Coordinates of C-alpha atoms (C1' of nucleotides) in Angstrom, one line a residue:
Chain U
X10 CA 19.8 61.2 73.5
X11 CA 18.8 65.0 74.1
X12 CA 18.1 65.7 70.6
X13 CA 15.8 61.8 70.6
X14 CA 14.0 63.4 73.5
X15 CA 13.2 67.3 72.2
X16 CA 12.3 65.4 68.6
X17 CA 9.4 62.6 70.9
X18 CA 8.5 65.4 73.3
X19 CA 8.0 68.5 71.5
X20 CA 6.8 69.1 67.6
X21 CA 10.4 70.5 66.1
X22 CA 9.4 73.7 63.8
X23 CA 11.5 72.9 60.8
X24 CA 12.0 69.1 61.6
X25 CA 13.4 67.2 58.4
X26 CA 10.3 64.8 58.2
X27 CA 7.5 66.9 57.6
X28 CA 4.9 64.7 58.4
X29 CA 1.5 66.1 57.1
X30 CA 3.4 67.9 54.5
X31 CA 0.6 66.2 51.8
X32 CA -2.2 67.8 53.7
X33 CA 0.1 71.2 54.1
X34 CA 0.9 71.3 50.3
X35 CA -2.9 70.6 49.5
X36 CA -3.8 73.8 51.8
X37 CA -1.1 76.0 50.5
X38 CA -2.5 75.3 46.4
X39 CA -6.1 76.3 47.6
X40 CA -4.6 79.6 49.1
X41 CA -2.6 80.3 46.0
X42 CA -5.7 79.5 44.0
X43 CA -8.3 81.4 46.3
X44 CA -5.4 84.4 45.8
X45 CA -4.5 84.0 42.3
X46 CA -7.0 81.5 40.7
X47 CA -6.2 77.8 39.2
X48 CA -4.3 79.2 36.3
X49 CA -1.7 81.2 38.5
X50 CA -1.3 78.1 40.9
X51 CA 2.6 76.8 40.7
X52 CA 4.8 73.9 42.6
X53 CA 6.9 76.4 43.2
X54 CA 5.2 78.6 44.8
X55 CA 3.5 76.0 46.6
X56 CA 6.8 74.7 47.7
X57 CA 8.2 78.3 48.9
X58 CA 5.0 79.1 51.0
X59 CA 5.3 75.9 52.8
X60 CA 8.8 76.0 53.1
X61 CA 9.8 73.0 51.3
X62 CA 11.8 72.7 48.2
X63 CA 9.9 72.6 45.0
X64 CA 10.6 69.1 44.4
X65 CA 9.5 68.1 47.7
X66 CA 6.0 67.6 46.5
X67 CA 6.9 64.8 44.2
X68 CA 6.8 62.4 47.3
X69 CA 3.6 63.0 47.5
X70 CA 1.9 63.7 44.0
X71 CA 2.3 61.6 40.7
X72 CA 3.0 65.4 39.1
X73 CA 1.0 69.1 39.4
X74 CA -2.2 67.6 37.9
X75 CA -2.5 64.7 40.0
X76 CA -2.4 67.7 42.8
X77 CA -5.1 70.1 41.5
X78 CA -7.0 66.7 40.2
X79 CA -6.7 65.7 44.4
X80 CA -8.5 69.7 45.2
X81 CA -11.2 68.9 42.5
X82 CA -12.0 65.7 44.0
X83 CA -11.9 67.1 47.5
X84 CA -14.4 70.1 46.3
X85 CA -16.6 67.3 44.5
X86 CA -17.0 65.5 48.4
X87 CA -17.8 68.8 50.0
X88 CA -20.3 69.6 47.4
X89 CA -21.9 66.0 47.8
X90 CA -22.0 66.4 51.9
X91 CA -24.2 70.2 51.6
X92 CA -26.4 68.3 48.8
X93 CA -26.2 65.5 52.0
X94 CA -27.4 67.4 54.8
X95 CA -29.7 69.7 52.6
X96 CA -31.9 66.1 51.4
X97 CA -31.4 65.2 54.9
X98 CA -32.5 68.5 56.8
X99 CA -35.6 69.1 53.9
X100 CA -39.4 68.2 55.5
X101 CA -40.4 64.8 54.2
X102 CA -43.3 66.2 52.1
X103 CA -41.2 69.7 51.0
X104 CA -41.9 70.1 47.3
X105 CA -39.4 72.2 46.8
X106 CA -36.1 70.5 47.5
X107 CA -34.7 70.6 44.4
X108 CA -35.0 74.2 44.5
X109 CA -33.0 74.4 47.6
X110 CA -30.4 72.2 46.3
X111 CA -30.0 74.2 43.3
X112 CA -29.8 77.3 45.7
X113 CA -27.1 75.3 47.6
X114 CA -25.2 74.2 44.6
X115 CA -24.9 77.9 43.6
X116 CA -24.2 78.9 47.0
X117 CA -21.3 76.4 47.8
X118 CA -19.6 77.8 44.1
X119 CA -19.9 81.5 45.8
X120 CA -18.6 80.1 49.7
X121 CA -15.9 78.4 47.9
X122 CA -14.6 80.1 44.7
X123 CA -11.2 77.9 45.2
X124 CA -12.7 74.1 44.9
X125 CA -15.4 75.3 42.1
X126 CA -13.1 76.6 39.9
X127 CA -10.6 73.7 40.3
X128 CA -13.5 71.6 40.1
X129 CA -15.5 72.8 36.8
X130 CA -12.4 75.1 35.5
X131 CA -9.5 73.0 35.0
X132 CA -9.0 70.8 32.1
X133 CA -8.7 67.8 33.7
X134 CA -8.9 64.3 31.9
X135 CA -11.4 62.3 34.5
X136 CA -10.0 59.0 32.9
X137 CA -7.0 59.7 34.8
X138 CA -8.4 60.8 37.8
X139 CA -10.6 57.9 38.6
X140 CA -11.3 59.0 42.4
X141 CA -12.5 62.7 40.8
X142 CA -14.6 61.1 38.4
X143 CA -16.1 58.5 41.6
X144 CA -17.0 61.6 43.7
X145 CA -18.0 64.1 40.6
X146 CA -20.6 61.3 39.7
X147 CA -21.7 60.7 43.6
X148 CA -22.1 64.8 43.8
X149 CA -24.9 64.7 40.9
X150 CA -26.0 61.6 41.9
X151 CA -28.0 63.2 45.0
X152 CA -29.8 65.5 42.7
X153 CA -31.2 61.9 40.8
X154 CA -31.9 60.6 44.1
X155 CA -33.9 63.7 45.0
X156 CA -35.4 64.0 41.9
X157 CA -36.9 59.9 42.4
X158 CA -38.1 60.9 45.8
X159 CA -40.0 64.0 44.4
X160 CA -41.4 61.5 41.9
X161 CA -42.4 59.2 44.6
X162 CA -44.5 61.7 46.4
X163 CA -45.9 62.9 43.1
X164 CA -44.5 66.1 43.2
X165 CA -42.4 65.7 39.9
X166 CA -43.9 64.3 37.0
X167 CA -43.0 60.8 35.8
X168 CA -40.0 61.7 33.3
X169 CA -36.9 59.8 33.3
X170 CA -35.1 61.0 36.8
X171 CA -31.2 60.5 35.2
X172 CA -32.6 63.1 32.3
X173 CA -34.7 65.7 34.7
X174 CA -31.1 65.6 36.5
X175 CA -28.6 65.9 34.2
X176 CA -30.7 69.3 32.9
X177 CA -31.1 70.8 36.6
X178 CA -27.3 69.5 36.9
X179 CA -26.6 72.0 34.1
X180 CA -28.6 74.8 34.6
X181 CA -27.1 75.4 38.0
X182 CA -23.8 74.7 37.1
X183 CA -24.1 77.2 34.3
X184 CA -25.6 79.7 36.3
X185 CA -22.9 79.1 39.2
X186 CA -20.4 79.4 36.9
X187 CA -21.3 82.2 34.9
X188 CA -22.4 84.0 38.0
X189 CA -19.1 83.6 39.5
X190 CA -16.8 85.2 36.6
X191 CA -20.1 88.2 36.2
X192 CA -20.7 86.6 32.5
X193 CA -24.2 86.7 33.3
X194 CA -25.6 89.5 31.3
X195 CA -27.7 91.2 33.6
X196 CA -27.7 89.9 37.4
X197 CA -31.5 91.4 38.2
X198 CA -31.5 88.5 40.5
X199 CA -28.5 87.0 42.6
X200 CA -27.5 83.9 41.0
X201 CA -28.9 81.5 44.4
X202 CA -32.5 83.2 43.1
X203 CA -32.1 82.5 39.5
X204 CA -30.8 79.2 40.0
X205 CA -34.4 78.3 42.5
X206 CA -36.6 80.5 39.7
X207 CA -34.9 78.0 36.8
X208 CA -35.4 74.9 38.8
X209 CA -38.7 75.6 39.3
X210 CA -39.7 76.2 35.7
X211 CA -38.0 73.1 35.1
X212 CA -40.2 71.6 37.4
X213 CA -43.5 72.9 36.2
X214 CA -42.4 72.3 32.7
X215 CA -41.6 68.6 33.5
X216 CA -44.6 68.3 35.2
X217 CA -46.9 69.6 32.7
X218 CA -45.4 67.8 30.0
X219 CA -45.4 64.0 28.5
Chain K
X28 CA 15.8 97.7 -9.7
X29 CA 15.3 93.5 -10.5
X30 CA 14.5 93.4 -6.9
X31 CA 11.9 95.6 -6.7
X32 CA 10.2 94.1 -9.8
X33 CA 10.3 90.6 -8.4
X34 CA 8.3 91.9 -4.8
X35 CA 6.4 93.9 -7.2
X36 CA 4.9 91.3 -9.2
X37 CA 5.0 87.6 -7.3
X38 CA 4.2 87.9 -4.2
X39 CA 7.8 86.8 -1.8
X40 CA 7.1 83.5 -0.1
X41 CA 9.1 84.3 2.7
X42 CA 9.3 88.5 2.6
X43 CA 10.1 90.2 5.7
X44 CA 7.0 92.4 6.0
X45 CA 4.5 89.5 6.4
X46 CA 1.9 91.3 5.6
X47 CA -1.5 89.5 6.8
X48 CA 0.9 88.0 9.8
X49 CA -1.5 89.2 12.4
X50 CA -4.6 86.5 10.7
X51 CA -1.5 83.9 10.3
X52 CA -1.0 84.1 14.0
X53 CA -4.5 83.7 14.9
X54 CA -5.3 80.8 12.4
X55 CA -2.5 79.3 13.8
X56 CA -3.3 79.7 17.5
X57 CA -6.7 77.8 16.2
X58 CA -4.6 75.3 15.3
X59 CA -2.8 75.0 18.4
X60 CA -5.6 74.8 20.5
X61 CA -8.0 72.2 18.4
X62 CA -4.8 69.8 18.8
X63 CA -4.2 70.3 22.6
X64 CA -6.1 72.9 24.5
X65 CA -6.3 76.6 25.3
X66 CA -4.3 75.6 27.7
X67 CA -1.4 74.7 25.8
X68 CA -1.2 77.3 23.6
X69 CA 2.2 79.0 23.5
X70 CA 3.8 82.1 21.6
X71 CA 6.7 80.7 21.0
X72 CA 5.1 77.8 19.6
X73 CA 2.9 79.7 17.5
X74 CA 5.7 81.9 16.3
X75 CA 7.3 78.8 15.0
X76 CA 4.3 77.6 13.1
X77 CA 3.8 80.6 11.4
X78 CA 7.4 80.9 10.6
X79 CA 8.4 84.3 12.7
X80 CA 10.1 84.8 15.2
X81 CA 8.5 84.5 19.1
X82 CA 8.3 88.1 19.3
X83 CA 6.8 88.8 16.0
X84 CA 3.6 88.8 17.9
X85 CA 4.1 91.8 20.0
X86 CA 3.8 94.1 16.8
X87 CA -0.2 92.9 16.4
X88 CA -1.3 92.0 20.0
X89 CA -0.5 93.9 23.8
X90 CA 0.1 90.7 24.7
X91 CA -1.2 86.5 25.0
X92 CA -4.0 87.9 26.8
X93 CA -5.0 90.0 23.8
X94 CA -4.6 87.2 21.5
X95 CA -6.5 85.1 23.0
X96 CA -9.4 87.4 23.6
X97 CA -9.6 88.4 20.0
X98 CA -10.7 84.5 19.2
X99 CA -12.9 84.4 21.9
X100 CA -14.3 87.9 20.5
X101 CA -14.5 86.2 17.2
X102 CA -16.0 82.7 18.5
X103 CA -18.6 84.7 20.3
X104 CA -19.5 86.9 17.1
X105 CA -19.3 83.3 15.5
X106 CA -22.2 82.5 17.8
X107 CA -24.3 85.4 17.1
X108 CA -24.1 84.9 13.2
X109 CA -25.1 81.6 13.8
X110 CA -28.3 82.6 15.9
X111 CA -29.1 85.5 14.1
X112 CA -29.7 82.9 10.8
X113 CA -31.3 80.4 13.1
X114 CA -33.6 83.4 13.8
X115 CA -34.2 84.5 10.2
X116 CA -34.9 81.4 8.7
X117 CA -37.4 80.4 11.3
X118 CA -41.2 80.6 10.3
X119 CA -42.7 83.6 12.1
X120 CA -45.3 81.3 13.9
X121 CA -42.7 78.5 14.7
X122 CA -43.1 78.0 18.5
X123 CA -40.4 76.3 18.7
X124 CA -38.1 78.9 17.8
X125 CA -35.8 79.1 21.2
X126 CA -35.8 75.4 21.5
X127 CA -34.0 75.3 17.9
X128 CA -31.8 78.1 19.0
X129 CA -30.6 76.0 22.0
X130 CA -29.8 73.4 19.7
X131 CA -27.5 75.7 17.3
X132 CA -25.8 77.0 20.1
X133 CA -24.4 72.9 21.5
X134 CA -24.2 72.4 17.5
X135 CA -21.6 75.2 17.1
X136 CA -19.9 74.5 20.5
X137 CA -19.9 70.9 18.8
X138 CA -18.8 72.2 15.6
X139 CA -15.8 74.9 16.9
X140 CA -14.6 73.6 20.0
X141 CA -11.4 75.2 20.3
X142 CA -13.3 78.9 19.9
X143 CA -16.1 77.5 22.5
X144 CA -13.3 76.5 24.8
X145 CA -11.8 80.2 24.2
X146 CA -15.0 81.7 24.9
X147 CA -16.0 80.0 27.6
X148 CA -12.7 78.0 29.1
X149 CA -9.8 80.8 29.5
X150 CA -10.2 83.2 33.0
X151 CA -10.3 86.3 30.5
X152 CA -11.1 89.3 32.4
X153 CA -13.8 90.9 30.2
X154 CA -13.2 94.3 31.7
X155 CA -10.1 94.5 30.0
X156 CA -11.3 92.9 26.7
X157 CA -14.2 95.6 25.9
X158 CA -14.9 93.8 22.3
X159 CA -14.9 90.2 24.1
X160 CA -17.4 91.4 26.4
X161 CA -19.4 93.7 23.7
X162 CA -19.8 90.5 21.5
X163 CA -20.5 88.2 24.4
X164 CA -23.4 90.3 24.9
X165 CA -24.3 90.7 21.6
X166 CA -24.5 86.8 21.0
X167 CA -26.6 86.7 24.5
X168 CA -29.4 89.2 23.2
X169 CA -30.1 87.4 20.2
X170 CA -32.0 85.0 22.5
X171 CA -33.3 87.9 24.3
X172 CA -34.7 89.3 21.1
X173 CA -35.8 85.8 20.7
X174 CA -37.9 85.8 23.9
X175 CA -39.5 89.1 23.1
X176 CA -41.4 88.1 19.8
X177 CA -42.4 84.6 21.4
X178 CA -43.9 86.8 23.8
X179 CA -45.5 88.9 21.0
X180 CA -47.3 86.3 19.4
X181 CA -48.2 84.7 22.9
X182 CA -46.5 81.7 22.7
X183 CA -44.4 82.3 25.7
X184 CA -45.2 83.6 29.3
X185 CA -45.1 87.2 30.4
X186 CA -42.0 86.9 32.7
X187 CA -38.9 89.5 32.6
X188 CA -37.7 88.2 29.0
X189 CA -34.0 88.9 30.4
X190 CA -34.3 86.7 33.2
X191 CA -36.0 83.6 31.0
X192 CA -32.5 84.7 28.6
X193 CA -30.1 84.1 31.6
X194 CA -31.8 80.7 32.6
X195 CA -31.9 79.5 29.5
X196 CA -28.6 80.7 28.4
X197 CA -26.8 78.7 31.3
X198 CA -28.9 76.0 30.5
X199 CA -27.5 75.9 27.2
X200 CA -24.2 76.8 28.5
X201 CA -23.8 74.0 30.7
X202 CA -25.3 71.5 28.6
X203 CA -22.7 72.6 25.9
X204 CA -19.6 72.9 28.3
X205 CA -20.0 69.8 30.2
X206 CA -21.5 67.6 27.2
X207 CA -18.0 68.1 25.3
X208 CA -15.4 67.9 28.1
X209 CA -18.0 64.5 28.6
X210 CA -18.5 65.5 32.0
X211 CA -22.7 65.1 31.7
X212 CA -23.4 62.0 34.0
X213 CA -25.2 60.0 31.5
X214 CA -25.2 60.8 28.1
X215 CA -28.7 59.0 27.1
X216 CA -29.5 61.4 24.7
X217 CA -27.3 63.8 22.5
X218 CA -26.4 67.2 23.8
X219 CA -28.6 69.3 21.3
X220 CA -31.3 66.9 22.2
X221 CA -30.6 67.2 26.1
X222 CA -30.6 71.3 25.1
X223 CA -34.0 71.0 23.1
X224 CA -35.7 69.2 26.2
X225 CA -34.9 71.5 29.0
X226 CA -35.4 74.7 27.0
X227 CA -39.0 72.9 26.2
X228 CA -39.5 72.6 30.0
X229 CA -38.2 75.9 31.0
X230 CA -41.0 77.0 28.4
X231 CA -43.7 75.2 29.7
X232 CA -42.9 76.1 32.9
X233 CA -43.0 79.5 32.3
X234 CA -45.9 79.8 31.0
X235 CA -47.7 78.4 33.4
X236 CA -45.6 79.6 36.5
X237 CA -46.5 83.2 37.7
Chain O
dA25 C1' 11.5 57.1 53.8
dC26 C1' 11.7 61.8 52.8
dC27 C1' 13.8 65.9 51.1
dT28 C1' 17.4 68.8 48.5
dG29 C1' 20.0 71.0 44.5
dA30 C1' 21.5 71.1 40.2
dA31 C1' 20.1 70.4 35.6
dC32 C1' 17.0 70.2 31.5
dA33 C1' 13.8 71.8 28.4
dC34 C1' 10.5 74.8 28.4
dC35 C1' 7.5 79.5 29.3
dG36 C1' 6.0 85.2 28.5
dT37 C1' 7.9 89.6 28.0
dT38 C1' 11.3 93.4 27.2
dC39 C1' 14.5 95.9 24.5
dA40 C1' 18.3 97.2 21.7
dA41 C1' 19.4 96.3 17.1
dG42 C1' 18.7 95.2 12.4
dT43 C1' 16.1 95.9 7.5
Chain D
dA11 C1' 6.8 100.0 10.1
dC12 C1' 8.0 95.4 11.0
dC13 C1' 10.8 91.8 12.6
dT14 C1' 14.9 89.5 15.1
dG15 C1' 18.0 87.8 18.9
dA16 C1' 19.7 88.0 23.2
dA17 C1' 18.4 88.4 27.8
dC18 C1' 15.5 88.1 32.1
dA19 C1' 12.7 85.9 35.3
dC20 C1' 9.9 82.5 35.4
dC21 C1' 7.8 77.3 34.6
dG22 C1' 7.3 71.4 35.5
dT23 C1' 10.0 67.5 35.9
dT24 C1' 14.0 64.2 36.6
dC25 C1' 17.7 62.4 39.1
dA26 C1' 21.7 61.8 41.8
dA27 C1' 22.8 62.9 46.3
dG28 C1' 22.2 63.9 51.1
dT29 C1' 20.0 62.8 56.1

DNA sequence: ACCTGAACACCGTTCAAGT
DNA sequence: ACCTGAACACCGTTCAAGT
């Protein structure tokens, strides 16, 4: 009866159902990544920080990949919502918002080293992952969708938008990856500048062309 | 005395002082990863293949670290050999010069993809791998050099040759590195072709921009 | 339903010992 | 000089058992 009570009335510390455990196991890998990176990331460690045995997780994950696949997938969404509210915050008649969403790209990958490198770094087999590949594919989709709205006020030329896009896709992933392990050979520019200089090259180049 | 004669004229199939172990260990390693995966790659499992023990290793490498870094070193120097002919054997008023460089590079990341995945896929610090990131470098300037005499003989635009290096470098990068983990949205054209396109715009664009 | 603990088959690395 | 074998401190995953 007591014990009933304390359990409805106040949150135990160490109760025996967790409850949010999923979301607590998910936020513990990011911290071990953002400490350690994606290689160093382990159940159980995972398990120890939030105090949980090792196996505990399997309640809630098929297995470890199905974990970091779930952090990928998550990074993919946030990624999508910037590209979101940068489309949605640009002027109507901006000619340069695929620069800015480059520069966003590149500065999500800096803000948060933990999702990109799960996201881009891991060897993960999308075919498996079916909701990574869903939001993966939504994430460059807004870069097509800018890239037809550039073309619609005639400030793009007329080349195919899935092509224009899957180039810009890659430039600024290269560049946000590179940038963020210092592979880039010289970094004259920070990698948000290089990414908007590329872009726009692209852009002229594009335009000029066909 | 017979003994000596025998190791002194066939060469032992299975002698204790291996000999050329440390290349054994590192073809083998190859092996390991072109049938599952940097990320897979074990000692133990290599020591196996090579027929010695797990420890073996320790005698020609600090540690998996260094092993691994030594084929990236190689995969990168690889790279450069490849550019370097792509360079020699291109007419001196070819305009086209960086665009068929861009297309070597996704060939050979094609052709070798457990030394691209080395290169480009392990979390290898570089500071602690001085030839890894002396080779890296090396491979990177041949597109530099590039750069410079399509400046020379005009047909490229006067920008900091270094920077148009890094933006098309992660161009090519990212084409390369997403194209073969088939993580490139649409695939509507071939990787090298995809390469060839956007180094064509970042040209243009270039040379008009600025 | 949710979690634990022991068990299994693996890892990288060290080190004394063998040849 | 080069390699082995046992040992150590780790892994992911399974499964019977506990609450």
């Amino acid at each position: 009866m007591l014990v009933l009570l304390a359990k409805a009335s106040t949150p135990q510390k160490r109760r025996y159902h967790h409850g949010d455990l999923e979301r607590t196991l998910v936020a513990t890998a990011l911290d071990v990544i953002h400490a350690e990176g994606v290689e160093a990331l382990t159940l159980r460690r995972v398990g120890a920080m939030a105090g949980v045995s090792r196996t505990a997780l399997y309640r809630h994950f098929d297995d470890k990949a199905a974990l970091v696949a779930r952090i990928a997938s998550d990074g993919f969404r946030l990624l999508r919502e910037t590209l979101v509210r940068v489309r949605a915050n640009a002027s109507p008649d901006a000619g340069d918002t695929l620069e800015v969403l480059a520069a966003a790209h590149v500065h999500f990958a800096r803000a948060n080293p933990s999702h990109y490198a799960t996201m881009f770094g891991s060897a993960l087999d999308r075919r498996k992952h079916p909701d990574l590949a869903r939001q993966a594919d939504a994430a460059c989709g807004e870069v097509v969708g800018a890239i037809r709205d550039a073309q619609r006020r005639g400030a793009l030329g007329s080349g195919d938008p899935e092509l224009i896009a899957e180039v810009m896709w890659a430039l600024t992933f290269g560049i946000a990856r590179l940038g963020s392990s210092s592979q880039l050979p010289r970094t004259a520019l920070p990698a948000e500048a290089l990414a908007v200089q590329g872009v726009r090259w692209v852009s002229d180049g594009c335009q000029m062309g066909v």
